[in-house]
XYZ file of C-alpha atoms in Angstrom:
82
model
C 48.691 20.686 22.110
C 50.582 19.182 19.220
C 49.457 19.116 15.608
C 49.646 15.436 14.623
C 47.324 15.601 11.625
C 48.105 12.716 9.276
C 51.044 11.477 11.376
C 52.019 7.791 11.158
C 52.429 6.713 14.786
C 51.427 3.067 14.574
C 54.944 1.793 15.368
C 55.735 4.491 17.925
C 55.966 4.023 21.689
C 53.395 6.373 23.209
C 54.296 5.450 26.799
C 53.593 8.451 29.009
C 52.882 10.844 26.118
C 50.658 13.809 26.886
C 48.201 14.363 24.059
C 46.154 17.063 25.807
C 44.674 19.527 23.289
C 46.253 17.607 20.389
C 44.805 17.632 16.890
C 45.297 14.091 15.584
C 42.893 14.155 12.656
C 43.690 11.441 10.149
C 46.651 10.176 12.176
C 47.531 6.476 12.360
C 47.915 4.941 15.809
C 48.883 1.528 17.144
C 47.934 -0.214 20.366
C 50.490 1.901 22.246
C 47.936 4.737 22.173
C 46.590 3.099 25.345
C 49.882 3.953 27.087
C 49.544 7.736 26.817
C 49.240 9.736 30.007
C 46.279 11.797 28.799
C 44.142 12.393 25.719
C 42.054 15.124 27.333
C 40.646 17.587 24.778
C 42.279 15.739 21.863
C 40.608 15.636 18.439
C 40.882 12.205 16.771
C 38.535 12.891 13.852
C 39.180 10.317 11.083
C 42.180 8.883 12.984
C 42.998 5.231 12.317
C 42.984 3.286 15.588
C 43.171 -0.530 15.842
C 39.734 -2.136 16.174
C 40.646 -3.887 19.433
C 42.201 -0.730 20.896
C 39.314 1.679 20.359
C 36.870 0.144 22.899
C 39.600 0.206 25.558
C 40.390 3.810 24.719
C 36.717 4.748 25.001
C 36.695 3.385 28.577
C 39.297 5.903 29.762
C 38.094 8.615 32.121
C 39.949 11.374 30.276
C 37.970 10.612 27.090
C 34.811 12.091 28.558
C 36.614 15.311 29.419
C 36.527 18.160 27.113
C 36.517 19.677 23.755
C 39.511 20.500 21.620
C 40.109 24.257 22.076
C 41.114 24.779 18.438
C 38.709 22.567 16.483
C 35.766 22.663 18.906
C 35.322 18.876 18.578
C 34.540 16.768 21.659
C 37.167 14.089 22.283
C 34.589 11.338 22.800
C 32.725 12.283 19.618
C 35.915 12.395 17.559
C 36.608 8.776 18.547
C 32.991 7.815 17.818
C 32.724 6.205 21.262
C 29.300 4.761 22.094
């Protein structure tokens, strides 16, 4: 997975991106985060995600899958999904 810690991706097209095993701690995302192919095992600790986007992201099936292999953080927990 990619190391996107602190990256500013809020104006980036994420269409079809594969964020499996990514470390995105403290990164900034826009609504296009919903267009990624997968976020399985990604760590989004302290990432900035639009308020209206986060609930939709938490509904994705790949959110419930896995733990980041490097940080040991569960994807769902890192997004603070209910």
